[in-house]
Amino acid sequence: MPPRSAAEAKGSGSGSGSATAKLRRAHRKSRNGCWECKRRHIKCDESRPACSNCVVSERSCSFPPSAAATAPTPAAPQTPASAPTPSPVPSHSQPPLPSSQNATGIDSQAQSPADSMSSATGLHHPTTSGPPSSLFGTRFGFPTVLDDRPPPLTTLPSFTESFAAKAFADLPSTPSISEGVPQPIFTAKHLTLLHHATTAMPLTNDLVRPVVDIAIEWCQDAPYAIDQLLAIAADHLAILQPEQAASHRRTARELQTRALTLFNNHAQEMSQENGDFDKYCLPRFLFAALLSLHMIYETYAYYRANFHVFIERFVESVHLHRGVRTIISPNYNIILESPLKPFIVNIRLASESENGGSECVSLLELVQNSDLSPATVNAIAQAVHTLQWAFNVHRNLPQDGSVHASTAFPVLLTAEFMEAVRKHRPEALLVLAYYGVLLHRCRNAWIIGDGGSFLIRLIADYLGSFWQEPMRWPLEELERDQGSTDAESHDMFLKVQSGAGSGAGSLDKLAQLNS
């Protein structure tokens, strides 16, 4: 019997053995659940303003745009919707480790929100490209930074790249952004954080009020600024209230996640619509500055496992800090007429003062006489000049505002210098050790803490005995400031002298190769 055709096989037959296959009705399910339930792949009861799942788990709950506003799509096999934001509950208890990633390419277990946004765009291994525009310029009194090359475009803009409108000009719209982002919802806990930021979170006496006022003024049109302010307040409360530290830190990560998402989405929308970026320069600058402070705190608080973990994180954070530059230079006059004017003017006057120091004189001489390539010598020497500028500003600012000199230094570093740091060039690491002295002088600031002493000891232990002479001053500064009872600093000093540093052998070989 000849075989039947495909059409006959499909349409013929009778009885129970050859009944025509019945088409299954497409499964209907709601797609109006909150973003957090979508990310966790659990059923959402769609309660407003926060669903029960998010209330029970103390998560930030926000919903996508109403389904009524979008046209229905034909029934077709669809992949599960993925959340457009990074995980709001990354772990800071241990350094980020390689692990499996979700559909968006973001590790939801070992990264902070800022890490997630950067790793999705290649920020984890930054290139030598700098931000789109040069820093502040001489009007601020900051040293000149010749690092104005545009960054490479990526499929999803990183935080640093999103400062430049042109970074989004030719980008295709991505579903995770074009479908909408979590809309800001402020709870009673957020109001508590705002009160804490206003009354109890130390920045400087003359800066807290303007920062809070700007964040509140723009909370509707640019909510990312107040979200980032509240995120910092939550981390500060985690220090003051250790019994509730886990809850506060979770809130901080959720707020930072939302702030980053809203900021990047707003920048893309403005770019696609040829919007007026100047109009939003103030909240954008405030967001960038606050995120920079938050990154400094996280870097020194949570990335101490070993030398390599810290340096990798430091390189990434500096790449992020440089995003602050791209918004200042073209909008200097606007920002100067804002409530932040006293802060900017004070830094400029401090940098112009003739009361300078000589902390980096010997370090500059060492770098200039090194056997590194001329380009590398120039990059490291420029970082040394910048560090001396920061020391001078710290010396001339009022005590309650001197911490801003230490937080400004990473913003000013060039990509070429950070490449030398990433390659563990000893001369570049010495610059960081000297920077540790500046951090140590700001140790009373909660975002710094013991970060300076940690950085000095970390690098001293890595460099070993070959570099004991240039490391002498930073270690002596620890002893002088902390007193002779600080046995740990003294032991480290003796350890370097005896050549017991963990990286002495490899660094000695590197020095021989450079000679």
Coordinates of C-alpha atoms in Angstrom, one line a residue:
M1 CA 0.0 0.0 0.0
P2 CA 1.5 3.3 -1.1
P3 CA 2.2 5.8 1.7
R4 CA -0.2 8.5 2.2
S5 CA 0.7 12.1 1.5
A6 CA 1.2 14.5 4.4
A7 CA -2.1 16.2 3.6
E8 CA -3.9 12.8 3.7
A9 CA -2.3 11.8 6.9
K10 CA -3.3 15.1 8.5
G11 CA -6.9 15.2 7.3
S12 CA -8.1 11.6 7.2
G13 CA -9.0 9.1 9.8
S14 CA -12.0 8.3 11.9
G15 CA -12.7 6.8 15.3
S16 CA -10.7 6.9 18.4
G17 CA -7.5 5.8 16.8
S18 CA -7.3 8.6 14.2
A19 CA -9.3 11.5 15.7
T20 CA -8.3 14.8 14.4
A21 CA -6.0 16.6 16.8
K22 CA -7.7 19.4 18.7
L23 CA -6.1 22.8 18.9
R24 CA -5.3 23.8 22.5
R25 CA -6.6 27.1 23.6
A26 CA -3.8 29.5 24.3
H27 CA -3.0 29.9 28.0
R28 CA -4.2 33.2 29.3
K29 CA -2.3 34.9 32.1
S30 CA -2.0 38.4 33.4
R31 CA 1.0 40.4 32.4
N32 CA 0.2 43.3 34.6
G33 CA 2.1 42.0 37.7
C34 CA 4.8 44.1 39.3
W35 CA 8.4 44.1 38.1
E36 CA 9.7 42.4 41.2
C37 CA 7.3 39.4 40.9
K38 CA 8.2 39.2 37.2
R39 CA 11.9 39.1 38.1
R40 CA 11.3 36.4 40.7
H41 CA 8.9 34.4 38.4
I42 CA 6.1 34.2 40.9
K43 CA 2.4 35.0 40.6
C44 CA 1.6 38.6 41.6
D45 CA -1.8 39.5 43.1
E46 CA -1.5 43.0 41.5
S47 CA -2.5 44.8 44.7
R48 CA -1.8 48.5 44.6
P49 CA 0.3 50.4 45.5
A50 CA 2.3 47.3 46.6
C51 CA 1.5 43.6 46.1
S52 CA 1.4 41.2 49.0
N53 CA 4.6 39.4 47.8
C54 CA 6.6 42.6 48.0
V55 CA 5.1 43.7 51.2
V56 CA 5.9 40.4 52.9
S57 CA 9.5 40.3 51.6
E58 CA 10.0 44.1 52.1
R59 CA 10.9 44.7 48.5
S60 CA 10.3 47.8 46.4
C61 CA 7.1 47.2 44.4
S62 CA 6.4 49.0 41.1
F63 CA 4.2 48.2 38.1
P64 CA 4.7 48.5 34.4
P65 CA 2.4 50.8 32.3
S66 CA -1.2 49.8 32.2
A67 CA -2.0 47.0 29.7
A68 CA -4.9 49.1 28.4
A69 CA -2.5 51.6 27.0
T70 CA -0.9 49.0 24.7
A71 CA -2.4 47.3 21.7
P72 CA -3.1 43.5 22.1
T73 CA -0.7 41.2 20.4
P74 CA -1.7 38.0 18.5
A75 CA -1.5 34.8 20.5
A76 CA 1.9 33.3 19.9
P77 CA 4.5 31.4 21.9
Q78 CA 6.3 33.9 24.1
T79 CA 9.3 33.7 26.3
P80 CA 8.9 34.7 29.9
A81 CA 9.3 38.4 30.5
S82 CA 12.5 39.3 32.2
A83 CA 12.8 42.2 34.6
P84 CA 14.3 45.3 33.2
T85 CA 16.3 46.2 36.3
P86 CA 19.2 44.5 38.1
S87 CA 18.6 42.4 41.2
P88 CA 17.8 44.7 44.1
V89 CA 19.3 42.3 46.6
P90 CA 22.9 41.7 45.7
S91 CA 25.3 40.5 48.3
H92 CA 27.9 42.9 49.8
S93 CA 29.0 40.4 52.4
Q94 CA 31.5 39.0 50.0
P95 CA 33.4 40.2 46.9
P96 CA 31.8 39.7 43.5
L97 CA 32.7 36.3 42.0
P98 CA 32.1 34.8 38.6
S99 CA 28.7 33.1 38.5
S100 CA 25.9 32.2 36.1
Q101 CA 24.0 35.1 34.7
N102 CA 20.3 35.6 33.9
A103 CA 18.8 36.4 30.6
T104 CA 19.9 40.0 30.8
G105 CA 23.5 39.2 31.4
I106 CA 23.4 40.5 34.9
D107 CA 24.6 38.5 37.9
S108 CA 21.8 38.9 40.4
Q109 CA 23.7 37.4 43.3
A110 CA 27.1 38.9 43.5
Q111 CA 26.8 42.4 42.3
S112 CA 25.6 45.7 43.6
P113 CA 23.2 47.7 41.4
A114 CA 25.9 49.9 40.1
D115 CA 28.0 46.8 39.3
S116 CA 25.1 45.3 37.5
M117 CA 24.5 48.3 35.3
S118 CA 28.2 48.5 34.5
S119 CA 28.9 44.9 33.9
A120 CA 26.0 44.7 31.4
T121 CA 27.8 47.3 29.3
G122 CA 31.4 46.2 29.5
L123 CA 32.3 48.4 32.4
H124 CA 33.8 45.4 34.2
H125 CA 36.8 45.7 32.0
P126 CA 37.0 49.4 31.0
T127 CA 38.9 50.4 28.0
T128 CA 41.3 53.3 27.9
S129 CA 38.6 55.5 26.4
G130 CA 37.6 58.4 28.6
P131 CA 34.3 60.2 29.0
P132 CA 32.9 62.4 26.2
S133 CA 34.1 65.8 27.6
S134 CA 36.9 67.1 29.7
L135 CA 36.5 67.9 33.4
F136 CA 35.4 71.2 35.0
G137 CA 38.2 73.3 33.6
T138 CA 40.2 76.0 35.3
R139 CA 37.0 77.9 36.3
F140 CA 36.6 75.3 39.1
G141 CA 40.3 75.5 40.1
F142 CA 40.6 71.8 39.3
P143 CA 43.6 70.5 37.5
T144 CA 43.2 70.1 33.7
V145 CA 42.4 66.6 32.6
L146 CA 43.1 65.8 29.0
D147 CA 40.9 62.8 28.7
D148 CA 38.1 63.8 26.4
R149 CA 37.8 61.0 24.0
P150 CA 34.3 59.6 23.5
P151 CA 33.6 56.1 24.9
P152 CA 32.7 53.2 22.6
L153 CA 29.0 52.8 22.1
T154 CA 27.4 49.7 23.5
T155 CA 24.1 48.0 23.1
L156 CA 22.9 49.3 26.5
P157 CA 24.4 52.6 27.8
S158 CA 26.4 52.4 30.9
F159 CA 26.1 55.0 33.6
T160 CA 29.2 56.8 32.5
E161 CA 28.2 56.8 28.9
S162 CA 24.6 57.9 29.6
F163 CA 25.8 61.4 30.7
A164 CA 26.5 62.1 27.0
A165 CA 23.5 62.6 24.8
K166 CA 25.3 61.3 21.8
A167 CA 25.9 58.0 23.5
F168 CA 22.2 57.2 22.8
A169 CA 21.7 58.8 19.5
D170 CA 22.0 55.7 17.4
L171 CA 21.0 53.1 19.9
P172 CA 18.1 50.7 19.0
S173 CA 15.4 50.7 21.6
T174 CA 15.6 47.7 23.9
P175 CA 12.5 45.9 25.3
S176 CA 13.7 46.2 28.9
I177 CA 13.7 50.0 28.6
S178 CA 11.0 50.8 26.0
E179 CA 8.4 48.7 27.9
G180 CA 8.7 51.1 30.9
V181 CA 10.5 51.4 34.1
P182 CA 9.5 51.2 37.7
Q183 CA 7.7 54.3 38.7
P184 CA 8.8 55.9 41.9
I185 CA 6.7 55.0 44.9
F186 CA 7.7 56.5 48.3
T187 CA 6.8 54.8 51.5
A188 CA 6.8 55.7 55.1
K189 CA 10.3 54.2 55.4
H190 CA 11.5 56.5 52.6
L191 CA 10.1 59.5 54.5
T192 CA 12.1 58.3 57.5
L193 CA 15.2 58.1 55.4
L194 CA 14.6 61.6 54.1
H195 CA 14.2 62.9 57.6
H196 CA 17.5 61.2 58.5
A197 CA 19.3 62.7 55.5
T198 CA 18.0 66.2 56.5
T199 CA 18.8 66.0 60.2
A200 CA 21.4 63.4 61.0
M201 CA 23.5 62.4 57.9
P202 CA 26.7 64.3 57.9
L203 CA 27.8 65.8 54.5
T204 CA 28.8 69.4 55.4
N205 CA 26.9 71.9 57.3
D206 CA 26.3 74.1 54.3
L207 CA 25.6 71.3 51.8
V208 CA 22.9 69.1 53.3
R209 CA 20.1 71.6 52.9
P210 CA 20.7 72.5 49.3
V211 CA 21.1 68.8 48.3
V212 CA 17.9 67.9 50.0
D213 CA 16.1 70.9 48.5
I214 CA 17.2 70.1 45.0
A215 CA 16.3 66.4 45.3
I216 CA 12.8 67.2 46.6
E217 CA 12.3 69.9 43.9
W218 CA 13.0 67.5 41.1
C219 CA 11.5 64.4 42.7
Q220 CA 8.7 64.2 40.1
D221 CA 10.6 65.0 36.9
A222 CA 14.0 63.5 37.9
P223 CA 13.3 61.1 40.8
Y224 CA 16.7 59.4 40.4
A225 CA 18.3 62.2 42.5
I226 CA 16.2 61.7 45.6
D227 CA 16.4 57.9 45.2
Q228 CA 20.2 58.0 45.3
L229 CA 20.1 60.4 48.3
L230 CA 17.8 58.0 50.2
A231 CA 20.1 55.1 49.2
I232 CA 23.0 56.8 50.9
A233 CA 20.9 57.6 53.9
A234 CA 19.9 54.0 54.2
D235 CA 23.5 52.8 54.3
H236 CA 24.3 55.4 56.9
L237 CA 21.5 54.2 59.0
A238 CA 22.8 50.6 58.6
I239 CA 26.0 51.8 60.4
L240 CA 24.1 53.6 63.2
Q241 CA 21.6 50.8 63.7
P242 CA 23.5 47.5 63.4
E243 CA 20.5 45.4 64.6
Q244 CA 18.6 46.6 61.5
A245 CA 21.6 46.7 59.2
A246 CA 20.4 44.0 56.8
S247 CA 17.1 45.7 56.2
H248 CA 18.7 49.1 55.7
R249 CA 21.2 47.8 53.3
R250 CA 18.6 46.0 51.3
T251 CA 16.6 49.2 51.0
A252 CA 19.8 51.1 49.9
R253 CA 20.4 48.6 47.1
E254 CA 16.7 48.7 46.0
L255 CA 16.8 52.5 45.9
Q256 CA 20.1 52.6 44.0
T257 CA 18.8 50.1 41.5
R258 CA 15.7 52.2 40.8
A259 CA 17.8 55.4 40.6
L260 CA 20.1 53.9 38.0
T261 CA 17.3 52.5 36.0
L262 CA 15.4 55.8 36.0
F263 CA 18.5 57.8 35.2
N264 CA 19.5 55.7 32.2
N265 CA 16.0 55.5 30.9
H266 CA 15.5 59.2 31.2
A267 CA 18.8 59.9 29.4
Q268 CA 17.8 57.6 26.5
E269 CA 14.3 59.2 26.2
M270 CA 15.9 62.7 26.2
S271 CA 18.3 61.6 23.5
Q272 CA 15.7 60.1 21.3
E273 CA 13.4 63.1 21.6
N274 CA 16.2 65.7 21.3
G275 CA 15.3 66.9 24.8
D276 CA 16.9 69.8 26.6
F277 CA 19.6 68.3 28.7
D278 CA 20.5 71.7 30.2
K279 CA 17.1 71.8 31.9
Y280 CA 18.0 68.7 33.9
C281 CA 21.7 69.4 34.5
L282 CA 21.2 70.1 38.2
P283 CA 19.5 66.9 39.2
R284 CA 21.7 64.9 36.9
F285 CA 24.8 66.4 38.5
L286 CA 23.4 65.8 42.0
F287 CA 22.7 62.2 41.1
A288 CA 26.2 61.7 39.7
A289 CA 27.9 63.3 42.7
L290 CA 25.8 61.3 45.2
L291 CA 26.4 58.0 43.3
S292 CA 30.1 58.7 43.3
L293 CA 30.1 59.1 47.1
H294 CA 28.1 55.9 47.5
M295 CA 30.5 54.0 45.3
I296 CA 33.4 55.2 47.4
Y297 CA 31.7 54.0 50.5
E298 CA 30.9 50.6 49.0
T299 CA 34.4 50.1 47.6
Y300 CA 36.1 50.6 51.0
A301 CA 33.4 48.9 53.0
Y302 CA 32.7 45.7 51.1
Y303 CA 35.7 44.9 48.8
R304 CA 38.5 43.9 51.2
A305 CA 38.9 40.2 50.5
N306 CA 42.4 40.6 48.9
F307 CA 44.5 43.0 46.8
H308 CA 43.1 41.8 43.4
V309 CA 39.5 42.1 44.5
F310 CA 40.0 45.7 45.7
I311 CA 42.0 46.9 42.8
E312 CA 39.5 45.5 40.3
R313 CA 36.7 47.2 42.1
F314 CA 38.6 50.5 42.4
V315 CA 39.3 50.6 38.7
E316 CA 35.6 50.0 37.9
S317 CA 34.5 52.6 40.4
V318 CA 36.8 55.3 39.0
H319 CA 35.5 54.5 35.5
L320 CA 32.1 55.3 37.0
H321 CA 33.2 58.4 38.8
R322 CA 34.5 59.9 35.6
G323 CA 30.8 60.3 34.5
V324 CA 30.6 63.3 36.8
R325 CA 32.9 65.2 34.4
T326 CA 30.7 65.0 31.4
I327 CA 27.9 67.0 33.0
I328 CA 29.9 69.8 34.7
S329 CA 31.9 71.4 31.9
P330 CA 29.1 72.4 29.6
N331 CA 26.8 73.5 32.4
Y332 CA 29.1 75.3 34.7
N333 CA 27.3 78.6 34.6
I334 CA 23.9 76.9 35.4
I335 CA 25.3 75.0 38.3
L336 CA 27.2 78.0 39.6
E337 CA 23.8 79.9 39.9
S338 CA 22.2 77.0 41.8
P339 CA 22.1 76.5 45.6
L340 CA 25.3 74.5 45.2
K341 CA 27.3 77.6 44.4
P342 CA 28.9 78.0 47.9
F343 CA 30.3 74.4 47.7
I344 CA 31.8 75.0 44.2
V345 CA 33.3 78.3 45.1
N346 CA 34.8 77.0 48.3
I347 CA 36.7 74.3 46.4
R348 CA 37.9 76.8 43.8
L349 CA 39.1 79.2 46.4
A350 CA 40.8 76.4 48.4
S351 CA 42.7 75.3 45.2
E352 CA 43.8 78.8 44.5
S353 CA 45.2 79.4 47.9
E354 CA 49.0 79.8 48.2
N355 CA 49.0 77.6 51.3
G356 CA 50.1 74.5 49.5
G357 CA 52.0 71.4 50.7
S358 CA 54.8 69.2 49.5
E359 CA 53.4 65.7 50.2
C360 CA 54.0 64.4 46.7
V361 CA 57.3 66.0 45.8
S362 CA 59.4 62.9 46.4
L363 CA 56.8 60.7 44.7
L364 CA 56.8 62.9 41.6
E365 CA 60.6 62.7 41.4
L366 CA 60.5 58.9 41.7
V367 CA 57.9 58.6 38.9
Q368 CA 59.8 61.0 36.6
N369 CA 63.1 59.0 37.1
S370 CA 61.4 55.6 36.5
D371 CA 62.1 53.4 33.5
L372 CA 58.5 53.3 32.4
S373 CA 57.5 54.4 28.9
P374 CA 57.1 58.1 28.4
A375 CA 53.3 57.8 28.0
T376 CA 53.0 55.9 31.3
V377 CA 55.3 58.3 33.1
N378 CA 53.2 61.2 31.9
A379 CA 50.0 59.5 33.0
I380 CA 51.3 58.7 36.5
A381 CA 52.9 62.1 36.9
Q382 CA 49.6 63.8 36.0
A383 CA 47.9 61.7 38.7
V384 CA 50.6 62.8 41.2
H385 CA 49.9 66.5 40.4
T386 CA 46.2 65.8 40.9
L387 CA 46.9 64.2 44.2
Q388 CA 48.9 67.2 45.4
W389 CA 46.1 69.4 44.3
A390 CA 43.7 67.3 46.5
F391 CA 46.1 67.6 49.4
N392 CA 46.2 71.4 49.0
V393 CA 42.4 71.6 48.8
H394 CA 42.0 69.5 51.9
R395 CA 44.4 71.8 53.8
N396 CA 42.5 74.9 52.9
L397 CA 38.9 73.8 53.2
P398 CA 37.0 74.1 56.5
Q399 CA 37.3 70.9 58.6
D400 CA 33.7 69.8 58.0
G401 CA 34.1 70.1 54.2
S402 CA 37.6 68.8 53.7
V403 CA 36.4 65.3 52.9
H404 CA 35.4 66.6 49.5
A405 CA 39.0 66.8 48.5
S406 CA 39.5 63.1 48.9
T407 CA 36.3 62.2 47.1
A408 CA 37.2 64.5 44.2
F409 CA 40.5 62.8 43.5
P410 CA 39.0 59.6 41.9
V411 CA 36.8 61.7 39.6
L412 CA 39.9 63.4 38.2
L413 CA 41.9 60.3 37.3
T414 CA 42.5 59.5 33.6
A415 CA 42.0 56.3 31.8
E416 CA 45.7 56.0 31.1
F417 CA 46.6 56.2 34.8
M418 CA 43.9 53.6 35.7
E419 CA 45.3 51.3 33.0
A420 CA 48.6 51.4 34.9
V421 CA 46.8 50.7 38.1
R422 CA 45.0 47.8 36.5
K423 CA 48.3 46.4 35.4
H424 CA 49.7 46.8 39.0
R425 CA 52.5 49.1 38.0
P426 CA 54.3 49.8 41.3
E427 CA 54.6 53.5 40.6
A428 CA 50.9 53.8 40.0
L429 CA 50.2 51.8 43.2
L430 CA 52.4 54.1 45.1
V431 CA 50.1 57.0 44.1
L432 CA 47.2 55.1 45.6
A433 CA 49.2 54.5 48.8
Y434 CA 49.9 58.3 49.1
Y435 CA 46.2 58.8 48.4
G436 CA 45.6 56.6 51.3
V437 CA 47.2 59.2 53.5
L438 CA 44.6 61.8 52.3
L439 CA 41.8 59.3 53.0
H440 CA 43.3 58.7 56.5
R441 CA 43.2 62.4 57.2
C442 CA 39.4 62.2 56.4
R443 CA 38.8 59.1 58.5
N444 CA 36.2 60.9 60.7
A445 CA 33.9 61.0 57.6
W446 CA 31.6 57.9 57.7
I447 CA 32.0 57.2 54.0
I448 CA 35.8 56.9 54.5
G449 CA 36.3 55.4 57.9
D450 CA 39.4 53.4 58.0
G451 CA 39.6 53.2 54.3
G452 CA 42.9 55.1 54.2
S453 CA 44.8 52.9 56.6
F454 CA 43.4 49.8 54.8
L455 CA 44.6 51.1 51.4
I456 CA 48.1 51.9 52.7
R457 CA 48.6 48.5 54.4
L458 CA 47.1 46.7 51.4
I459 CA 49.6 48.2 49.0
A460 CA 52.5 48.0 51.4
D461 CA 51.9 44.3 51.8
Y462 CA 51.7 43.8 48.1
L463 CA 54.8 45.8 47.1
G464 CA 57.2 44.3 49.6
S465 CA 60.8 45.3 50.5
F466 CA 61.9 46.6 47.1
W467 CA 59.6 49.6 47.5
Q468 CA 60.1 50.1 51.2
E469 CA 61.7 53.5 50.9
P470 CA 58.9 55.3 48.9
M471 CA 56.4 53.5 51.2
R472 CA 58.1 54.8 54.3
W473 CA 56.2 58.1 54.4
P474 CA 52.6 56.7 54.1
L475 CA 53.3 54.1 56.9
E476 CA 54.9 56.7 59.1
E477 CA 51.9 59.0 58.6
L478 CA 49.7 56.2 60.0
E479 CA 51.9 55.9 63.0
R480 CA 52.1 59.6 63.5
D481 CA 48.3 60.2 63.3
Q482 CA 47.3 57.1 65.3
G483 CA 50.0 57.2 67.9
S484 CA 52.7 54.8 69.0
T485 CA 50.1 52.4 70.4
D486 CA 49.0 51.4 66.9
A487 CA 51.0 48.1 66.8
E488 CA 49.4 47.0 63.6
S489 CA 50.8 49.9 61.6
H490 CA 54.2 49.5 63.2
D491 CA 54.3 45.8 62.4
M492 CA 53.4 46.5 58.8
F493 CA 56.2 49.0 58.6
L494 CA 58.7 46.3 59.9
K495 CA 57.2 43.7 57.6
V496 CA 57.9 45.9 54.6
Q497 CA 61.4 46.6 55.8
S498 CA 62.1 42.8 56.2
G499 CA 60.7 41.9 52.8
A500 CA 57.8 39.9 54.0
G501 CA 55.2 41.5 51.7
S502 CA 53.0 38.9 50.0
G503 CA 53.9 40.2 46.5
A504 CA 57.5 41.0 47.1
G505 CA 58.9 38.4 44.7
S506 CA 56.6 39.2 41.7
L507 CA 57.0 42.9 42.2
D508 CA 60.8 42.6 42.3
K509 CA 60.7 40.8 39.0
L510 CA 58.5 43.4 37.5
A511 CA 60.9 46.1 38.7
Q512 CA 63.8 44.3 37.1
L513 CA 61.9 44.1 33.8
N514 CA 61.3 47.8 33.9
S515 CA 64.9 48.6 34.6

